[in-house]
CSV table of C-alpha atoms and ligand atoms in Angstrom, one decimal:
chain,number,residue,atom,x,y,z
A,1,MET,CA,-25.9,-45.3,-12.1
A,2,SER,CA,-25.2,-41.6,-12.4
A,3,ARG,CA,-25.4,-39.6,-9.2
A,4,HIS,CA,-27.1,-36.3,-9.0
A,5,SER,CA,-26.9,-35.7,-5.2
A,6,TRP,CA,-24.0,-36.2,-2.9
A,7,ALA,CA,-24.1,-37.7,0.6
A,8,GLU,CA,-21.6,-37.9,3.4
A,9,PRO,CA,-19.1,-40.8,3.0
A,10,TYR,CA,-19.6,-42.0,6.6
A,11,LYS,CA,-22.3,-43.0,9.0
A,12,ILE,CA,-22.6,-41.9,12.6
A,13,LYS,CA,-21.4,-44.2,15.4
A,14,VAL,CA,-21.3,-41.9,18.5
A,15,VAL,CA,-23.4,-38.9,19.3
A,16,GLU,CA,-23.1,-36.0,21.7
A,17,PRO,CA,-26.4,-34.5,23.0
A,18,ILE,CA,-26.9,-30.7,22.6
A,19,ARG,CA,-29.5,-28.6,24.4
A,20,MET,CA,-31.7,-25.8,23.2
A,21,THR,CA,-31.8,-23.0,25.7
A,22,THR,CA,-34.6,-20.4,26.3
A,23,ARG,CA,-34.3,-16.8,25.0
A,24,GLU,CA,-34.2,-15.6,28.6
A,25,GLU,CA,-31.2,-17.8,29.4
A,26,ARG,CA,-29.4,-16.6,26.3
A,27,VAL,CA,-30.0,-12.9,27.1
A,28,VAL,CA,-28.3,-13.5,30.4
A,29,ALA,CA,-25.5,-15.6,28.9
A,30,ALA,CA,-24.8,-13.0,26.2
A,31,ARG,CA,-24.6,-10.2,28.8
A,32,GLU,CA,-22.4,-12.2,31.1
A,33,ALA,CA,-20.1,-12.9,28.1
A,34,GLY,CA,-19.8,-9.2,27.3
A,35,TYR,CA,-21.5,-9.9,24.0
A,36,ASN,CA,-18.4,-11.8,22.8
A,37,THR,CA,-19.2,-15.3,21.6
A,38,PHE,CA,-15.6,-16.4,22.5
A,39,LEU,CA,-16.5,-15.8,26.2
A,40,MET,CA,-19.6,-18.0,26.2
A,41,ARG,CA,-19.9,-21.4,27.7
A,42,SER,CA,-20.4,-24.1,25.0
A,43,GLU,CA,-23.2,-25.6,27.2
A,44,ASP,CA,-25.2,-22.4,26.5
A,45,VAL,CA,-24.9,-22.9,22.7
A,46,TYR,CA,-27.3,-24.9,20.6
A,47,ILE,CA,-25.6,-25.1,17.2
A,48,ASP,CA,-21.9,-24.1,17.5
A,49,LEU,CA,-20.6,-22.5,14.4
A,50,LEU,CA,-17.9,-20.4,16.2
A,51,THR,CA,-15.2,-22.1,14.4
A,52,ASP,CA,-14.2,-25.1,12.3
A,53,SER,CA,-10.9,-25.2,14.2
A,54,GLY,CA,-10.4,-28.2,16.4
A,55,THR,CA,-14.1,-29.1,16.3
A,56,SER,CA,-14.0,-31.9,13.7
A,57,ALA,CA,-15.3,-35.4,14.5
A,58,MET,CA,-12.6,-37.9,14.2
A,59,SER,CA,-13.1,-41.3,12.4
A,60,ASP,CA,-13.0,-44.7,14.2
A,61,TYR,CA,-9.6,-45.2,12.5
A,62,GLN,CA,-8.3,-42.1,14.1
A,63,TRP,CA,-9.7,-43.0,17.5
A,64,ALA,CA,-8.1,-46.4,17.2
A,65,GLY,CA,-4.8,-44.6,16.5
A,66,MET,CA,-5.2,-42.7,19.8
A,67,MET,CA,-5.0,-46.1,21.6
A,68,ILE,CA,-1.7,-47.0,20.0
A,69,GLY,CA,0.0,-43.6,20.1
A,70,ASP,CA,3.6,-44.0,21.2
A,71,GLU,CA,4.1,-41.7,24.3
A,72,ALA,CA,7.9,-41.9,24.3
A,73,TYR,CA,9.4,-38.5,25.1
A,74,ALA,CA,11.9,-38.9,22.3
A,75,GLY,CA,11.7,-40.6,18.9
A,76,SER,CA,8.1,-41.6,19.2
A,77,ARG,CA,6.9,-44.0,16.5
A,78,SER,CA,3.8,-41.8,16.1
A,79,PHE,CA,6.1,-38.9,15.2
A,80,TYR,CA,7.7,-40.9,12.4
A,81,ASN,CA,4.2,-41.9,11.1
A,82,LEU,CA,3.4,-38.2,11.0
A,83,VAL,CA,6.6,-37.3,9.1
A,84,GLU,CA,5.7,-39.9,6.5
A,85,ALA,CA,2.1,-38.7,6.2
A,86,VAL,CA,3.2,-35.1,5.8
A,87,HIS,CA,5.8,-36.2,3.2
A,88,ASP,CA,3.4,-38.3,1.2
A,89,VAL,CA,0.5,-35.9,1.2
A,90,TYR,CA,2.2,-32.4,1.2
A,91,GLY,CA,5.6,-33.4,-0.2
A,92,TYR,CA,7.8,-31.6,2.3
A,93,GLU,CA,11.0,-33.3,3.7
A,94,GLU,CA,11.4,-31.5,7.0
A,95,LEU,CA,8.7,-31.6,9.7
A,96,VAL,CA,8.7,-29.4,12.7
A,97,PRO,CA,5.7,-30.4,14.9
A,98,THR,CA,3.9,-27.7,17.0
A,99,HIS,CA,1.0,-27.6,19.4
A,100,GLN,CA,-1.2,-25.8,16.8
A,101,GLY,CA,-0.9,-23.4,13.9
A,102,ARG,CA,0.2,-20.3,15.7
A,103,GLY,CA,3.1,-22.2,17.3
A,104,ALA,CA,4.4,-22.8,13.7
A,105,GLU,CA,3.7,-19.1,12.8
A,106,HIS,CA,5.7,-18.0,15.8
A,107,ILE,CA,8.7,-20.1,14.9
A,108,LEU,CA,8.6,-19.3,11.2
A,109,SER,CA,8.4,-15.5,11.9
A,110,GLN,CA,11.2,-15.6,14.4
A,111,ILE,CA,13.7,-17.5,12.1
A,112,LEU,CA,13.0,-15.4,9.0
A,113,ILE,CA,11.8,-11.9,9.8
A,114,LYS,CA,14.2,-9.1,10.9
A,115,ASP,CA,13.2,-5.7,12.3
A,116,GLY,CA,12.1,-3.5,9.4
A,117,ASP,CA,11.2,-6.3,7.0
A,118,TYR,CA,8.0,-6.5,5.0
A,119,VAL,CA,5.8,-9.6,4.7
A,120,PRO,CA,3.3,-9.6,1.9
A,121,GLY,CA,0.3,-11.8,2.0
A,122,ASN,CA,-3.1,-12.5,0.4
A,123,MET,CA,-5.2,-10.8,3.2
A,124,TYR,CA,-4.2,-10.8,6.8
A,125,PHE,CA,-5.0,-13.6,9.3
A,126,THR,CA,-5.1,-12.5,12.9
A,127,THR,CA,-2.5,-14.8,14.5
A,128,THR,CA,-0.3,-14.8,11.4
A,129,ARG,CA,-0.1,-11.0,11.3
A,130,PHE,CA,0.5,-10.8,15.1
A,131,HIS,CA,3.5,-13.0,14.8
A,132,GLN,CA,4.9,-11.2,11.8
A,133,GLU,CA,4.6,-7.8,13.6
A,134,HIS,CA,5.9,-9.4,16.9
A,135,ALA,CA,9.1,-10.3,15.0
A,136,GLY,CA,9.5,-6.7,13.7
A,137,GLY,CA,7.9,-7.1,10.3
A,138,THR,CA,5.2,-5.1,8.5
A,139,PHE,CA,2.4,-7.0,6.8
A,140,VAL,CA,1.3,-5.8,3.4
A,141,ASP,CA,-1.9,-7.0,1.8
A,142,VAL,CA,-1.4,-8.0,-1.9
A,143,ILE,CA,-4.6,-9.8,-2.5
A,144,ILE,CA,-6.7,-8.9,-5.6
A,145,ASP,CA,-9.3,-6.1,-5.1
A,146,GLU,CA,-12.2,-8.5,-5.8
A,147,ALA,CA,-11.5,-10.2,-2.4
A,148,HIS,CA,-12.7,-7.1,-0.6
A,149,ASP,CA,-16.0,-7.1,-2.5
A,150,PRO,CA,-18.6,-9.4,-0.9
A,151,ALA,CA,-20.7,-9.5,-4.1
A,152,SER,CA,-17.9,-10.2,-6.6
A,153,LEU,CA,-18.3,-13.7,-8.2
A,154,HIS,CA,-14.6,-14.0,-9.1
A,155,PRO,CA,-13.8,-17.8,-8.9
A,156,PHE,CA,-10.4,-17.3,-7.2
A,157,LYS,CA,-10.8,-14.3,-4.8
A,158,GLY,CA,-7.8,-15.6,-2.9
A,159,ASN,CA,-5.4,-14.8,-5.7
A,160,ILE,CA,-2.3,-12.6,-5.3
A,161,ASP,CA,-2.3,-9.3,-7.3
A,162,LEU,CA,1.0,-9.7,-9.0
A,163,ASP,CA,1.2,-6.0,-9.8
A,164,LYS,CA,0.7,-5.1,-6.1
A,165,LEU,CA,3.5,-7.6,-5.2
A,166,GLN,CA,5.8,-6.2,-7.9
A,167,ARG,CA,5.2,-2.7,-6.7
A,168,LEU,CA,6.2,-3.7,-3.2
A,169,ILE,CA,9.3,-5.4,-4.4
A,170,ASP,CA,10.2,-2.2,-6.4
A,171,GLU,CA,9.6,0.0,-3.5
A,172,VAL,CA,11.4,-1.8,-0.6
A,173,GLY,CA,13.6,-4.3,-2.5
A,174,GLY,CA,13.6,-8.0,-2.4
A,175,ASP,CA,16.2,-8.2,0.4
A,176,LYS,CA,13.6,-6.6,2.7
A,177,ILE,CA,11.1,-9.3,2.0
A,178,PRO,CA,12.2,-12.6,3.6
A,179,TYR,CA,9.1,-14.4,2.3
A,180,ILE,CA,5.5,-14.1,1.1
A,181,SER,CA,2.8,-15.6,3.2
A,182,VAL,CA,0.4,-17.3,0.8
A,183,GLU,CA,-2.8,-18.6,2.4
A,184,THR,CA,-4.8,-21.3,0.7
A,185,ASN,CA,-8.6,-20.8,0.8
A,186,VAL,CA,-8.3,-17.4,2.4
A,187,ASN,CA,-10.1,-17.4,5.8
A,188,MET,CA,-10.8,-13.7,6.2
A,189,ALA,CA,-11.9,-13.3,2.6
A,190,GLY,CA,-14.7,-15.8,3.3
A,191,GLY,CA,-12.9,-19.1,2.6
A,192,GLN,CA,-11.9,-18.1,-0.9
A,193,PRO,CA,-9.4,-20.2,-3.0
A,194,MET,CA,-6.5,-19.1,-5.2
A,195,SER,CA,-5.9,-20.7,-8.6
A,196,MET,CA,-2.9,-22.9,-9.4
A,197,ALA,CA,-1.9,-20.6,-12.2
A,198,ASN,CA,-1.7,-17.6,-9.8
A,199,LEU,CA,0.2,-19.6,-7.2
A,200,LYS,CA,2.7,-20.8,-9.8
A,201,ALA,CA,3.2,-17.2,-11.2
A,202,THR,CA,3.7,-15.9,-7.6
A,203,TYR,CA,6.3,-18.6,-7.0
A,204,GLU,CA,8.2,-17.7,-10.2
A,205,LEU,CA,8.1,-13.9,-9.4
A,206,CYS,CA,9.2,-14.4,-5.9
A,207,HIS,CA,12.1,-16.7,-6.8
A,208,GLN,CA,13.4,-14.2,-9.4
A,209,HIS,CA,13.9,-11.8,-6.4
A,210,GLY,CA,15.2,-14.3,-3.8
A,211,ILE,CA,11.9,-14.2,-1.9
A,212,LEU,CA,10.7,-17.5,-0.3
A,213,VAL,CA,7.1,-18.7,-0.7
A,214,MET,CA,5.6,-19.9,2.6
A,215,LEU,CA,2.1,-21.3,2.4
A,216,ASP,CA,-0.5,-21.2,5.1
A,217,ALA,CA,-1.8,-24.6,4.0
A,218,THR,CA,-4.3,-24.8,6.8
A,219,ARG,CA,-7.2,-25.2,4.4
A,220,ALA,CA,-5.3,-26.4,1.3
A,221,VAL,CA,-7.6,-29.4,0.8
A,222,GLU,CA,-10.6,-27.1,0.4
A,223,ASN,CA,-8.6,-25.0,-2.0
A,224,ALA,CA,-7.6,-28.1,-4.0
A,225,TRP,CA,-11.3,-29.0,-4.3
A,226,PHE,CA,-12.2,-25.6,-5.8
A,227,ILE,CA,-9.3,-25.8,-8.2
A,228,LYS,CA,-10.7,-29.2,-9.3
A,229,GLN,CA,-14.1,-27.6,-9.8
A,230,ARG,CA,-13.1,-24.3,-11.4
A,231,GLU,CA,-9.7,-24.3,-13.1
A,232,ALA,CA,-9.2,-25.7,-16.6
A,233,GLY,CA,-7.1,-28.9,-16.7
A,234,TYR,CA,-7.8,-30.1,-13.1
A,235,ASN,CA,-11.2,-31.8,-13.3
A,236,ASP,CA,-9.7,-35.2,-14.0
A,237,LYS,CA,-7.0,-34.9,-11.2
A,238,THR,CA,-7.6,-36.2,-7.7
A,239,VAL,CA,-7.6,-33.7,-4.7
A,240,ALA,CA,-4.5,-35.6,-3.5
A,241,GLU,CA,-2.7,-34.9,-6.8
A,242,ILE,CA,-3.7,-31.2,-6.7
A,243,MET,CA,-2.5,-30.9,-3.1
A,244,ARG,CA,1.0,-32.1,-4.1
A,245,GLU,CA,1.1,-29.6,-7.0
A,246,ILE,CA,0.0,-26.7,-4.7
A,247,CYS,CA,2.8,-27.5,-2.3
A,248,SER,CA,5.3,-27.9,-5.1
A,249,TYR,CA,5.1,-24.1,-5.6
A,250,SER,CA,6.3,-23.3,-2.1
A,251,ASP,CA,9.4,-23.5,0.1
A,252,GLY,CA,7.5,-24.5,3.2
A,253,ALA,CA,4.2,-24.3,5.0
A,254,THR,CA,2.6,-23.6,8.3
A,255,VAL,CA,-0.5,-25.7,9.1
A,256,SER,CA,-3.1,-25.6,11.8
A,257,SER,CA,-4.0,-29.2,11.9
A,258,LYS,CA,-7.3,-28.3,13.6
A,259,LYS,CA,-8.9,-27.7,10.3
A,260,ASP,CA,-8.3,-29.8,7.1
A,261,ASN,CA,-6.3,-32.4,9.1
A,262,LEU,CA,-9.4,-33.6,11.1
A,263,VAL,CA,-7.9,-33.4,14.6
A,264,ASN,CA,-8.8,-31.5,17.7
A,265,ILE,CA,-5.3,-30.2,18.4
A,266,GLY,CA,-2.0,-30.0,16.6
A,267,GLY,CA,-0.1,-28.3,13.8
A,268,PHE,CA,3.2,-28.1,12.1
A,269,LEU,CA,5.8,-26.1,10.2
A,270,ALA,CA,7.1,-28.0,7.1
A,271,LEU,CA,10.1,-26.9,5.1
A,272,ARG,CA,12.4,-28.0,2.3
A,273,ASP,CA,15.7,-26.4,3.4
A,274,PRO,CA,17.4,-28.5,6.1
A,275,GLU,CA,19.3,-25.5,7.4
A,276,LEU,CA,16.1,-23.5,7.9
A,277,ALA,CA,14.6,-26.6,9.7
A,278,LYS,CA,17.7,-26.7,12.0
A,279,ALA,CA,17.1,-23.0,13.0
A,280,ALA,CA,13.4,-23.8,13.5
A,281,ARG,CA,14.1,-26.8,15.8
A,282,ALA,CA,16.5,-24.7,17.9
A,283,LEU,CA,13.5,-22.5,18.8
A,284,LEU,CA,11.1,-25.4,18.9
A,285,VAL,CA,12.8,-27.0,21.9
A,286,ALA,CA,12.6,-23.7,23.8
A,287,PHE,CA,9.0,-22.8,23.0
A,288,GLU,CA,7.0,-25.9,22.0
A,289,GLY,CA,8.7,-29.2,23.1
A,290,LEU,CA,11.3,-31.7,21.8
A,291,HIS,CA,11.7,-31.8,18.0
A,292,THR,CA,9.9,-35.2,17.9
A,293,TYR,CA,6.7,-34.0,19.5
A,294,GLY,CA,6.5,-30.2,19.4
A,295,GLY,CA,3.5,-29.6,21.6
A,296,MET,CA,1.6,-32.8,20.9
A,297,SER,CA,1.3,-36.1,22.7
A,298,GLY,CA,2.0,-39.4,20.9
A,299,ARG,CA,-1.7,-40.1,20.5
A,300,ASP,CA,-2.3,-36.6,19.0
A,301,MET,CA,0.4,-37.3,16.4
A,302,GLU,CA,-1.0,-40.7,15.6
A,303,ALA,CA,-4.5,-39.3,15.1
A,304,LEU,CA,-3.1,-36.5,13.0
A,305,ALA,CA,-1.0,-38.8,10.8
A,306,ARG,CA,-4.2,-40.7,10.1
A,307,GLY,CA,-6.3,-37.5,9.6
A,308,ILE,CA,-3.8,-36.2,7.0
A,309,ARG,CA,-4.2,-39.4,4.9
A,310,GLU,CA,-8.0,-39.5,5.4
A,311,MET,CA,-8.5,-35.9,4.2
A,312,VAL,CA,-7.3,-36.8,0.7
A,313,GLY,CA,-8.0,-40.6,0.8
A,314,THR,CA,-11.1,-40.0,-1.3
A,315,ASP,CA,-12.5,-36.8,-3.0
A,316,ASP,CA,-15.9,-37.7,-1.5
A,317,HIS,CA,-14.7,-36.4,1.9
A,318,VAL,CA,-14.0,-32.8,0.8
A,319,HIS,CA,-17.0,-32.9,-1.7
A,320,ALA,CA,-19.3,-33.6,1.2
A,321,ARG,CA,-17.5,-31.0,3.5
A,322,VAL,CA,-17.7,-28.2,1.0
A,323,GLY,CA,-21.1,-29.4,-0.2
A,324,GLN,CA,-22.6,-28.9,3.3
A,325,VAL,CA,-21.2,-25.3,3.5
A,326,GLU,CA,-22.7,-24.6,0.0
A,327,TYR,CA,-26.1,-26.1,1.1
A,328,LEU,CA,-26.3,-23.5,3.9
A,329,GLY,CA,-25.0,-20.7,1.7
A,330,ASP,CA,-27.5,-21.5,-1.1
A,331,ALA,CA,-30.4,-21.5,1.4
A,332,LEU,CA,-29.4,-18.0,2.5
A,333,ILE,CA,-28.9,-16.7,-1.0
A,334,LYS,CA,-32.3,-18.1,-2.0
A,335,ALA,CA,-33.8,-16.1,0.9
A,336,GLY,CA,-32.0,-12.9,-0.2
A,337,VAL,CA,-29.6,-12.8,2.7
A,338,PRO,CA,-26.4,-10.9,1.7
A,339,ILE,CA,-23.5,-13.2,2.2
A,340,ILE,CA,-20.0,-13.4,0.7
A,341,ARG,CA,-20.1,-15.0,-2.7
A,342,PRO,CA,-19.2,-17.4,-4.1
A,343,VAL,CA,-19.9,-19.5,-1.0
A,344,GLY,CA,-16.6,-20.4,0.7
A,345,GLY,CA,-15.0,-23.6,1.7
A,346,HIS,CA,-15.3,-23.6,5.5
A,347,GLY,CA,-18.2,-21.3,6.4
A,348,VAL,CA,-20.9,-18.9,5.3
A,349,PHE,CA,-20.1,-15.2,6.0
A,350,LEU,CA,-23.0,-12.7,6.5
A,351,ASP,CA,-22.4,-9.2,5.2
A,352,ALA,CA,-23.1,-7.3,8.4
A,353,LYS,CA,-22.5,-3.8,6.9
A,354,THR,CA,-25.3,-4.4,4.3
A,355,ILE,CA,-27.6,-6.1,6.8
A,356,LEU,CA,-27.2,-3.3,9.5
A,357,PRO,CA,-26.7,0.0,7.7
A,358,HIS,CA,-27.9,1.9,10.8
A,359,ILE,CA,-24.9,0.8,12.9
A,360,PRO,CA,-21.8,2.9,12.3
A,361,HIS,CA,-18.6,0.9,11.7
A,362,ASP,CA,-17.1,2.0,15.0
A,363,GLN,CA,-20.0,0.4,16.8
A,364,PHE,CA,-19.0,-3.0,15.5
A,365,PRO,CA,-22.0,-4.2,13.3
A,366,ALA,CA,-20.7,-7.7,12.9
A,367,GLN,CA,-20.0,-8.1,16.6
A,368,ALA,CA,-23.6,-6.9,17.3
A,369,LEU,CA,-25.1,-9.2,14.7
A,370,THR,CA,-23.2,-12.2,16.0
A,371,ALA,CA,-24.5,-11.5,19.5
A,372,ALA,CA,-28.1,-10.9,18.3
A,373,LEU,CA,-28.1,-14.2,16.3
A,374,TYR,CA,-27.0,-16.1,19.4
A,375,ILE,CA,-29.7,-14.4,21.5
A,376,GLU,CA,-32.5,-15.1,19.0
A,377,SER,CA,-31.5,-18.7,18.1
A,378,GLY,CA,-28.7,-20.2,20.2
A,379,VAL,CA,-26.5,-20.4,17.0
A,380,ARG,CA,-23.0,-19.2,17.8
A,381,GLY,CA,-20.9,-17.5,15.1
A,382,MET,CA,-17.8,-15.3,15.2
A,383,GLU,CA,-17.1,-11.6,14.3
A,384,ARG,CA,-14.7,-11.2,11.4
A,385,GLY,CA,-14.6,-7.4,11.0
A,386,VAL,CA,-13.3,-4.3,12.7
A,387,VAL,CA,-12.9,-6.0,16.1
A,388,SER,CA,-10.8,-8.8,14.6
A,389,ALA,CA,-8.8,-6.4,12.5
A,390,GLY,CA,-7.5,-4.6,15.6
A,391,ARG,CA,-5.6,-1.2,15.7
A,392,ASP,CA,-2.9,0.2,13.5
A,393,LYS,CA,0.4,-0.1,15.5
A,394,GLY,CA,1.5,3.4,14.4
A,395,THR,CA,-1.6,5.6,14.6
A,396,GLY,CA,-3.6,3.6,17.2
A,397,ASP,CA,-6.7,3.9,15.1
A,398,HIS,CA,-9.0,0.9,14.3
A,399,HIS,CA,-8.2,-0.9,11.1
A,400,TYR,CA,-11.4,-0.6,9.2
A,401,PRO,CA,-11.6,-3.7,6.9
A,402,LYS,CA,-13.9,-3.5,3.8
A,403,LEU,CA,-15.4,-6.8,4.9
A,404,GLU,CA,-17.5,-6.6,8.1
A,405,LEU,CA,-18.6,-10.2,8.5
A,406,VAL,CA,-20.3,-12.7,10.8
A,407,ARG,CA,-18.8,-16.0,10.1
A,408,LEU,CA,-20.8,-19.2,10.5
A,409,ALA,CA,-18.0,-21.8,10.3
A,410,ILE,CA,-19.0,-25.4,9.8
A,411,PRO,CA,-17.1,-28.1,11.8
A,412,ARG,CA,-16.2,-31.1,9.7
A,413,ARG,CA,-18.4,-34.2,10.0
A,414,VAL,CA,-20.3,-32.9,13.0
A,415,TYR,CA,-23.7,-31.4,12.0
A,416,THR,CA,-26.4,-32.7,9.7
A,417,GLN,CA,-28.3,-31.0,7.0
A,418,ALA,CA,-31.2,-30.5,9.4
A,419,HIS,CA,-28.8,-28.4,11.6
A,420,MET,CA,-28.1,-26.3,8.5
A,421,ASP,CA,-31.8,-25.8,7.9
A,422,VAL,CA,-32.3,-24.6,11.4
A,423,THR,CA,-29.4,-22.3,11.1
A,424,ALA,CA,-30.7,-20.8,7.8
A,425,GLU,CA,-34.1,-20.3,9.4
A,426,ALA,CA,-32.5,-18.5,12.4
A,427,VAL,CA,-30.7,-16.1,10.2
A,428,ILE,CA,-33.7,-15.4,8.0
A,429,ASP,CA,-35.9,-14.8,11.0
A,430,LEU,CA,-33.4,-12.4,12.5
A,431,LEU,CA,-33.2,-10.4,9.3
A,432,GLN,CA,-37.0,-9.7,9.4
A,433,HIS,CA,-36.1,-7.1,12.1
A,434,PRO,CA,-32.6,-5.9,11.6
A,435,GLU,CA,-33.4,-2.5,13.1
A,436,SER,CA,-33.8,-4.2,16.5
A,437,VAL,CA,-30.0,-4.8,16.6
A,438,THR,CA,-28.1,-2.1,18.3
A,439,GLY,CA,-24.4,-1.1,18.2
A,440,LEU,CA,-21.8,-2.1,20.8
A,441,GLN,CA,-19.0,-0.3,22.6
A,442,PHE,CA,-16.0,-1.7,24.5
A,443,THR,CA,-16.0,-2.2,28.2
A,444,TYR,CA,-12.7,-4.0,28.0
A,445,GLU,CA,-10.3,-3.9,25.0
A,446,PRO,CA,-7.2,-6.1,25.1
A,447,GLU,CA,-4.0,-4.7,23.5
A,448,SER,CA,-3.6,-7.5,20.9
A,449,LEU,CA,-5.8,-10.1,19.3
A,450,ARG,CA,-8.6,-8.3,21.0
A,451,PHE,CA,-11.5,-10.3,19.5
A,452,PHE,CA,-10.7,-13.3,21.7
A,453,GLN,CA,-11.3,-11.6,25.1
A,454,ALA,CA,-12.8,-8.2,24.5
A,455,ARG,CA,-16.0,-7.3,26.4
A,456,PHE,CA,-18.8,-5.0,25.1
A,457,GLU,CA,-22.1,-3.4,26.1
A,458,PRO,CA,-24.9,-2.1,24.0
A,459,VAL,CA,-24.6,1.6,23.0
A,460,ALA,CA,-27.2,3.5,25.0
B,501,PM9,N1,-8.1,-20.2,12.7
B,501,PM9,C1,-10.4,-19.9,13.0
B,501,PM9,O1,-11.4,-20.1,13.7
B,501,PM9,C2,-9.0,-20.4,15.0
B,501,PM9,C3,-8.6,-19.2,15.8
B,501,PM9,S1,-9.6,-17.8,15.5
B,501,PM9,C4,-8.4,-16.7,15.3
B,501,PM9,O2,-10.5,-19.7,11.8
B,501,PM9,C5,-5.3,-19.8,9.6
B,501,PM9,C6,-5.7,-19.5,8.1
B,501,PM9,C7,-6.3,-20.0,10.5
B,501,PM9,C8,-5.9,-20.2,11.9
B,501,PM9,C9,-6.8,-20.3,12.9
B,501,PM9,C10,-4.5,-20.2,12.2
B,501,PM9,C11,-4.0,-20.4,13.5
B,501,PM9,C12,-3.6,-20.0,11.2
B,501,PM9,N2,-4.0,-19.8,9.9
B,501,PM9,O3,-5.7,-21.7,15.8
B,501,PM9,O4,-3.2,-21.6,16.2
B,501,PM9,O5,-7.5,-20.0,10.2
B,501,PM9,O6,-4.2,-23.7,15.3
B,501,PM9,O7,-4.1,-21.7,13.9
B,501,PM9,C13,-9.1,-20.2,13.6
B,501,PM9,P1,-4.3,-22.2,15.4
């Protein structure tokens, strides 16, 4: 029988009730949270699309693993299960476990970046750039221009622009670039993949100049799925095979296990070079925990080892995951809502600049739209625009990214298609009256990673 539709490769065994609030309650909740969805209580949210990070539903097999996690301080059996899973699925020999992705970014940045170094990357990520700058480096964006254009239908908007990279190498010299940070399925570009051909070419260019290639493999499985769909020669390969090939063009990776890996907490730095791993472990024991647990408990590591195998166990998993995101994206495209296209792997991104042309960029259109969507519908998204981009360290001015977005990130295996329908209706209804949304101004602006804890009020 040939299949025309896909369906989730699981059925639901446990449910968690959610509660619809009244508009009056949400007006108060938004004001009390300073119009920042990070500062809201989850109990005040109906459909929570703040993030796909740490919000996945684990399988019964993972929960069973939680019961047999080995909580030994040193040499936990669960750690060795994790080492084997990372080796089998990603292909790296050296594992440095951390409490989550930014723990791995911290350690990688500290062991490789010196004051005055440059770290190129395919668009910035907030915590990644923070740690690069914190270590004395300067981030340089070398993603292709199409990534900054919401309407471009380029199939691999996460690609590195090799000319931009070559220009940087010519300008500053390879010895000032310890590594390139290559993100799979680029989050801030809208969950956009890079092609295998581009990754391979990047690896070759970097190795000619003695520059290491470090992946941010946080959403590599979603990237592998897009390669299978879009790149010639990969349709007959499994996502597991494509994953191994992706990692083969790298010297290591940081991973936030709270995404692809299907757990609620955890992460790791994986490396090939044992000497580099030794340097990483020296810092690990000071900042995260012993080298056989990082920041994780034994049960966390057991569930993670199982999640890593499960994410590539069958292609049906990632098909259904990306398929659900596409379902929401397609409903919005059909209704004429401007979103980042092609629809990304982990969420749908509303183009706030186009939706709210009356709000100047320094009054934070995406932050304002995120708050308005919550107030009107109880759906919680996240700003990914000027607030997230922060300020230039030198001039103190806002970074003004070309993309000013509201991200609706879909947790894995959590919501149903009906939740996607309700979300699409909420966005479409709100866009009937975009002029009712007003700009925002800071009442509190943290010095770094300001989007997490900033507070706002409507501009009078
Ligand atoms: N990403 C997200 O919602 C959670 C924090 S919001 C800033 O998208 C990449 C590509 C990520 C990521 C987190 C991290 C950091 C690194 N790289 O949150 O520390 O998307 O586990 O990972 C979030 P941790």
